[in-house]
Tab-separated table of N, CA and C in Angstrom:
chain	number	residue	atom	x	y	z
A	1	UNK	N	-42.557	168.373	-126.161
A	1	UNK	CA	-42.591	168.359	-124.723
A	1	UNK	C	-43.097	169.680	-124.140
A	2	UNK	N	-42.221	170.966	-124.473
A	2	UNK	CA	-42.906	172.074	-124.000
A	2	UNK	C	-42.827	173.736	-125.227
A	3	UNK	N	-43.696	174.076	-125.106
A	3	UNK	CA	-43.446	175.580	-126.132
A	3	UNK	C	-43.449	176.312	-124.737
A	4	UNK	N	-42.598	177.311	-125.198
A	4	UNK	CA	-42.765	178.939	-124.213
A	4	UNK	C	-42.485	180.025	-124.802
A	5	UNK	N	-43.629	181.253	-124.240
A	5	UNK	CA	-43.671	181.858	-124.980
A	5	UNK	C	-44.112	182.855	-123.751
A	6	UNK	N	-44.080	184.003	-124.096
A	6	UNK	CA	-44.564	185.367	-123.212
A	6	UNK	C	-45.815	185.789	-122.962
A	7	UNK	N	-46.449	186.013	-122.214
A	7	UNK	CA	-48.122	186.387	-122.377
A	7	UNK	C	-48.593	187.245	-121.090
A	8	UNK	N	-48.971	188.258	-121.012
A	8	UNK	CA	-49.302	189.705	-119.720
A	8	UNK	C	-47.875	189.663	-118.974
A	9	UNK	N	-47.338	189.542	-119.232
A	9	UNK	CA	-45.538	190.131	-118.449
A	9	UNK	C	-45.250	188.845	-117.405
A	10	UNK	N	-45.455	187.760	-118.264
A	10	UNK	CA	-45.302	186.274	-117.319
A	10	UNK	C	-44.351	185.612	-118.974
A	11	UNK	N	-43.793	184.487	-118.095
A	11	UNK	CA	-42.993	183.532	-119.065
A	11	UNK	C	-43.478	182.051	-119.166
A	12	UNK	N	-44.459	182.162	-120.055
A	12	UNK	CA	-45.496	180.749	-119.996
A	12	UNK	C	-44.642	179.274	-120.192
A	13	UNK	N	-44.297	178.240	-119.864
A	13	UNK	CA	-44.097	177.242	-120.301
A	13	UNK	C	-45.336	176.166	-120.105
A	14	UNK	N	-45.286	175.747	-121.679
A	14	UNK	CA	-46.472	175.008	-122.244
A	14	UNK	C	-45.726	173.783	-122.479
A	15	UNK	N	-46.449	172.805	-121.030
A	15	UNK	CA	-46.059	171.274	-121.542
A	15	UNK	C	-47.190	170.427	-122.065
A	16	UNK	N	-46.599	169.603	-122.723
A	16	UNK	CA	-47.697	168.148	-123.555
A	16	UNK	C	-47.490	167.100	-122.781
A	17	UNK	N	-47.998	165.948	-122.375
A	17	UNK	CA	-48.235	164.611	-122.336
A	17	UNK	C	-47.571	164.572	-121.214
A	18	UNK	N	-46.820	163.233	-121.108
A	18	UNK	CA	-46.709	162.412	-119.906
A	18	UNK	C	-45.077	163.153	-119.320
A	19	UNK	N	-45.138	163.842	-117.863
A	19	UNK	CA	-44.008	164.550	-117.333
A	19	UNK	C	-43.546	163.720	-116.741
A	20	UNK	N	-43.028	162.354	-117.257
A	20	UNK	CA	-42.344	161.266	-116.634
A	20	UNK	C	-40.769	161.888	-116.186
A	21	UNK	N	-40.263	160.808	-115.942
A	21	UNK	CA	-38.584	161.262	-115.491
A	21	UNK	C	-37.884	160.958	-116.296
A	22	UNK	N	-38.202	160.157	-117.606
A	22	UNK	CA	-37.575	160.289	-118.816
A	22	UNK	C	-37.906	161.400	-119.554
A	23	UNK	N	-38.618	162.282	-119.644
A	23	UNK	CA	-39.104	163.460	-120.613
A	23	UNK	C	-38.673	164.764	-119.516
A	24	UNK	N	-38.733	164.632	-118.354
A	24	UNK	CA	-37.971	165.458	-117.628
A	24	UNK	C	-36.661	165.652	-117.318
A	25	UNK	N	-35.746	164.340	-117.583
A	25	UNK	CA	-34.464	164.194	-117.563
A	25	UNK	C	-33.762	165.017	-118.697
A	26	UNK	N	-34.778	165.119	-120.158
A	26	UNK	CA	-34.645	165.558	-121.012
A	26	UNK	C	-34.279	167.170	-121.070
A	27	UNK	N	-35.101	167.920	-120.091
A	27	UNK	CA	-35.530	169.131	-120.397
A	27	UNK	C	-35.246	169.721	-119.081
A	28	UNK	N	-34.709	169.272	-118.182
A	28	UNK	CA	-34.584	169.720	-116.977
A	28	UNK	C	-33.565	171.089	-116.458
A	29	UNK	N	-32.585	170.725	-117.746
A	29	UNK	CA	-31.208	172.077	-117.503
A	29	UNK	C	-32.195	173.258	-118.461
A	30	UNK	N	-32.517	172.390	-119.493
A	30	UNK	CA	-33.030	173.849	-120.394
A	30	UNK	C	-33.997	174.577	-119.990
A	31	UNK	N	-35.268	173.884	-119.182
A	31	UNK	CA	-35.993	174.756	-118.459
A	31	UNK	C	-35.511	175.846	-117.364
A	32	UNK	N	-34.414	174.833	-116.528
A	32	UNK	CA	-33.973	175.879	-115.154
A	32	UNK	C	-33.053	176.763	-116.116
A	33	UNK	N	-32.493	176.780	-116.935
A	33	UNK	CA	-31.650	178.032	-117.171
A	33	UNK	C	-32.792	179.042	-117.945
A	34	UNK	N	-33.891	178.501	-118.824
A	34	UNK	CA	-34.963	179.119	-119.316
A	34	UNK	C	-35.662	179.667	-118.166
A	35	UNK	N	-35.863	179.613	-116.577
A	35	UNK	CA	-36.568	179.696	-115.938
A	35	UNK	C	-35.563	181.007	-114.947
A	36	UNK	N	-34.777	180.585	-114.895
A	36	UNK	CA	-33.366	181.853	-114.065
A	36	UNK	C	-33.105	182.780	-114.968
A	37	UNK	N	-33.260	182.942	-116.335
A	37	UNK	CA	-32.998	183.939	-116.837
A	37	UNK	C	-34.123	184.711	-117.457
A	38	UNK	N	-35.370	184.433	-116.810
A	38	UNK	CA	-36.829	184.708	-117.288
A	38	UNK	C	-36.801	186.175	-116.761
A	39	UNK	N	-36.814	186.556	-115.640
A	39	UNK	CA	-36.337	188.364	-115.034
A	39	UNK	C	-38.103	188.457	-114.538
A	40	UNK	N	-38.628	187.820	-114.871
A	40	UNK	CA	-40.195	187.826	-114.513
A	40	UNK	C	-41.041	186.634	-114.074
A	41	UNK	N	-42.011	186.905	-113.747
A	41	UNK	CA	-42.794	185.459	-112.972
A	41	UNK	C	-43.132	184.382	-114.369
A	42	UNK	N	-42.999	182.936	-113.211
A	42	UNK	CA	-43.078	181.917	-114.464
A	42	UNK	C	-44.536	181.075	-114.116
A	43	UNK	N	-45.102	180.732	-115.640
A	43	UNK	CA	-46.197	179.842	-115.500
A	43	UNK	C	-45.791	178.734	-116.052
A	44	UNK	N	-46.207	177.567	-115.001
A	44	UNK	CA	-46.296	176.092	-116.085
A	44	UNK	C	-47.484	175.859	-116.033
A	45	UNK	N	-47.917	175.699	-117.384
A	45	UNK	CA	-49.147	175.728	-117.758
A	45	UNK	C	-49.371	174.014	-118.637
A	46	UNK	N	-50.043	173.456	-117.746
A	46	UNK	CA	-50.328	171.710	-117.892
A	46	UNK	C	-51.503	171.841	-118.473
A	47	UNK	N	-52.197	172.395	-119.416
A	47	UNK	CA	-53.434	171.773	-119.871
A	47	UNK	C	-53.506	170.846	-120.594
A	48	UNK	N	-52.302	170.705	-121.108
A	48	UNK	CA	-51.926	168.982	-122.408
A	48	UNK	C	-51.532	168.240	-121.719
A	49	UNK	N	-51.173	168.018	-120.181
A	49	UNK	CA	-49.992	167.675	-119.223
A	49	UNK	C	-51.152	166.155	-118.982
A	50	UNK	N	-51.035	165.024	-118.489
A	50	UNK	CA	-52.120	163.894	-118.249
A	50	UNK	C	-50.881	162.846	-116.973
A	51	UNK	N	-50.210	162.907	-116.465
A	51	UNK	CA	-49.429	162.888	-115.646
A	51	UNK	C	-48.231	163.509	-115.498
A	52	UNK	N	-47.834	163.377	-114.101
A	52	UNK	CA	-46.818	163.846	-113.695
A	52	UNK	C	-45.705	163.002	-113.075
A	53	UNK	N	-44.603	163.047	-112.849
A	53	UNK	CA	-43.881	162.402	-111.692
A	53	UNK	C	-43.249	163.016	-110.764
A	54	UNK	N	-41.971	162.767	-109.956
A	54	UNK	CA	-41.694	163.327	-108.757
A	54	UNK	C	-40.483	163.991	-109.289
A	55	UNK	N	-40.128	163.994	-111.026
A	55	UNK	CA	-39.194	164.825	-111.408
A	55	UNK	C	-39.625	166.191	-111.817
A	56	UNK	N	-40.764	165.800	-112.000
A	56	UNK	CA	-41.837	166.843	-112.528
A	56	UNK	C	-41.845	167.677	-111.218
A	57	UNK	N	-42.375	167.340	-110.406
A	57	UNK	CA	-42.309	168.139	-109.391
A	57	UNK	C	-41.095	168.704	-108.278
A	58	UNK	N	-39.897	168.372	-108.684
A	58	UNK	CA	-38.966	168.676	-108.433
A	58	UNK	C	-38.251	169.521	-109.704
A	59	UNK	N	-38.495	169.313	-110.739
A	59	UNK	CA	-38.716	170.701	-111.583
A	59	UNK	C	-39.703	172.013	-111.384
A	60	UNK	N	-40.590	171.879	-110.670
A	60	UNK	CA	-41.351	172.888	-110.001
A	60	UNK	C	-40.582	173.708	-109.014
A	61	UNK	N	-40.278	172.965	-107.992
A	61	UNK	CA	-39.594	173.491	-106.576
A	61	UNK	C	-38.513	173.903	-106.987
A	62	UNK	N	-37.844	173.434	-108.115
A	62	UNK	CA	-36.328	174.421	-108.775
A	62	UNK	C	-36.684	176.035	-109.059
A	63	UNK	N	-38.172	175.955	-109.960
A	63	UNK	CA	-38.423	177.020	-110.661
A	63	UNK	C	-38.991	177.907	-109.423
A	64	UNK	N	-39.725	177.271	-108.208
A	64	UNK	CA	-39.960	178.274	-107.770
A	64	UNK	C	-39.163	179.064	-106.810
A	65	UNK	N	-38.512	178.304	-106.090
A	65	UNK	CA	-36.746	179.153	-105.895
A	65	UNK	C	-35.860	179.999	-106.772
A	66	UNK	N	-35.939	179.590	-108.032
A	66	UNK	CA	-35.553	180.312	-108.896
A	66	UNK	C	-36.267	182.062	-109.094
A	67	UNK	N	-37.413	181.457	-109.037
A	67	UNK	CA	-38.280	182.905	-109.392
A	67	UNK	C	-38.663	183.934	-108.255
A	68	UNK	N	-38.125	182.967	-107.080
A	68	UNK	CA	-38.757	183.785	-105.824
A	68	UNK	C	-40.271	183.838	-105.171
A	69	UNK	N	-40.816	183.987	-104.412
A	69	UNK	CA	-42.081	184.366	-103.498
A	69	UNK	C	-42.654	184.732	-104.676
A	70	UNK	N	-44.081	184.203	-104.511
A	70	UNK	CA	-45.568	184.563	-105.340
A	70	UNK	C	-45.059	184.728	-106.358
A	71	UNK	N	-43.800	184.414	-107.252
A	71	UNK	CA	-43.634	184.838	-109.169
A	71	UNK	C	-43.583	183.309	-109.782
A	72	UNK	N	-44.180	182.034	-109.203
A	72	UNK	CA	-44.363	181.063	-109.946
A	72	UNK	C	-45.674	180.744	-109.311
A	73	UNK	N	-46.525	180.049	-110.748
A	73	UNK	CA	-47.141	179.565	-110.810
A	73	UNK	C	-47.487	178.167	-111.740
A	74	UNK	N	-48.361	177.360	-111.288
A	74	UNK	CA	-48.555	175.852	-111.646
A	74	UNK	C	-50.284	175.825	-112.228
A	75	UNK	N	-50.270	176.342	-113.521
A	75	UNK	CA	-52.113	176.466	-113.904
A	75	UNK	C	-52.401	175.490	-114.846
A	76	UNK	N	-53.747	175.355	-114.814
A	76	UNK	CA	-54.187	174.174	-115.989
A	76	UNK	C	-54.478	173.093	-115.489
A	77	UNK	N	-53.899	172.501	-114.153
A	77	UNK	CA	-53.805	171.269	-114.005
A	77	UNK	C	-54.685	170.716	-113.884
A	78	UNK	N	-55.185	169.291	-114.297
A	78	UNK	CA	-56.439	168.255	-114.837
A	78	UNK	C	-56.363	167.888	-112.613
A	79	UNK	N	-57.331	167.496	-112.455
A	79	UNK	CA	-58.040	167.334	-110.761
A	79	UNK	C	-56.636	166.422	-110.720
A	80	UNK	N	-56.305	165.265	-111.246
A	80	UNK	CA	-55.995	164.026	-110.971
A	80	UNK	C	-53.882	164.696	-110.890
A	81	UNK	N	-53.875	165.618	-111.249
A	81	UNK	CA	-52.513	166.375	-111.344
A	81	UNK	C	-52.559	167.283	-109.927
A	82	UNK	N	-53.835	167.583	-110.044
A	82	UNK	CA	-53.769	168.588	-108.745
A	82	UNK	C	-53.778	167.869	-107.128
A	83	UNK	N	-54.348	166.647	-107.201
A	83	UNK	CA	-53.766	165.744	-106.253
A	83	UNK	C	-53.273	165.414	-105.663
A	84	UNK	N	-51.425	165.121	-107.354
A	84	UNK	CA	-50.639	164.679	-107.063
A	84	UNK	C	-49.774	165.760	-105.682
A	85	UNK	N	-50.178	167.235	-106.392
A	85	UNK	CA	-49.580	168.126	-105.812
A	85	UNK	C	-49.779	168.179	-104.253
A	86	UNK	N	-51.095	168.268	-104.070
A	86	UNK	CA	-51.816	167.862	-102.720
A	86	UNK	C	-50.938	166.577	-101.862
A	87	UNK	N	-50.981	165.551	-102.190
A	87	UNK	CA	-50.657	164.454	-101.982
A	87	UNK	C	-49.326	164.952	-101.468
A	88	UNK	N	-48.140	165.652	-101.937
A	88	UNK	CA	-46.782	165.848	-101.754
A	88	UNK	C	-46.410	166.891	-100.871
A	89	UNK	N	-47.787	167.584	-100.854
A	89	UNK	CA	-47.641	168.912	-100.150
A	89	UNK	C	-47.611	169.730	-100.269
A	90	UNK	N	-46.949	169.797	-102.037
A	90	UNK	CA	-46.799	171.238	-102.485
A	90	UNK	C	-47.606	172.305	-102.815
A	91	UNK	N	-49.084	171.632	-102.255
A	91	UNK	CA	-49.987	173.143	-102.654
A	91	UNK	C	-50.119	174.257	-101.701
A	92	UNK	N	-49.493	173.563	-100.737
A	92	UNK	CA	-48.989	174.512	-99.489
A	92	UNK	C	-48.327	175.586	-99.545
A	93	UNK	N	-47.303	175.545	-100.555
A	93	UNK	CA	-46.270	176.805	-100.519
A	93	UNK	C	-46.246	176.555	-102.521
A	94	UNK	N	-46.645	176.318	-103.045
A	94	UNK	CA	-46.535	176.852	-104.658
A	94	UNK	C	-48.347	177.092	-104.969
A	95	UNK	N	-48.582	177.851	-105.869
A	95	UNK	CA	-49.627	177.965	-106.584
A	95	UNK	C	-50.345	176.936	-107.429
A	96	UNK	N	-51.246	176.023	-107.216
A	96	UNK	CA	-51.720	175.206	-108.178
A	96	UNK	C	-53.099	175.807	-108.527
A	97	UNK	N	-53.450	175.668	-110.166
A	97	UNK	CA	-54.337	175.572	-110.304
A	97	UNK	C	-55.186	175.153	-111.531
């Protein structure tokens, strides 16, 4: 589902495949406590990512409260992901790209 790992003084999380609400239900505490105890800005980095859902993106809006103003970011995302974000609003106030 996801590797994370450290890379230029950011806390990368690397997801795979489909960010349904069953694969997010999964991973949802371990990310936010992985994501609150990061001390530095977080990336979710979707380049394996091929949908999303609205847990998915409510795992976003956790992390970026969590991390505070401008220290999250949302990179990688395939057009049809970046959309979704569009579509919801959230490219308004989180980073997609």
């Amino acid at each position: 589902m996801y590797k994370m790992e450290e890379k230029e003084g950011k806390k990368v999380f690397n997801f795979q495949g489909r960010m349904d609400t069953s694969a997010c239900s999964g991973i949802e505490n371990e990310v936010a406590g992985q994501v609150e105890k990061a001390g530095q800005p977080v990336v979710f980095d979707l380049t394996g990512v091929d949908f999303v859902s609205s847990a998915f993106l409510r795992l976003c809006i956790s992390a970026a409260k969590k991390t505070g103003p401008g220290k999250f970011q949302v990179a990688n995302a395939s057009p049809q992901i970046k959309k979704v974000f569009k579509i919801a609003g959230m490219d308004q106030f989180l980073s997609v790209q």
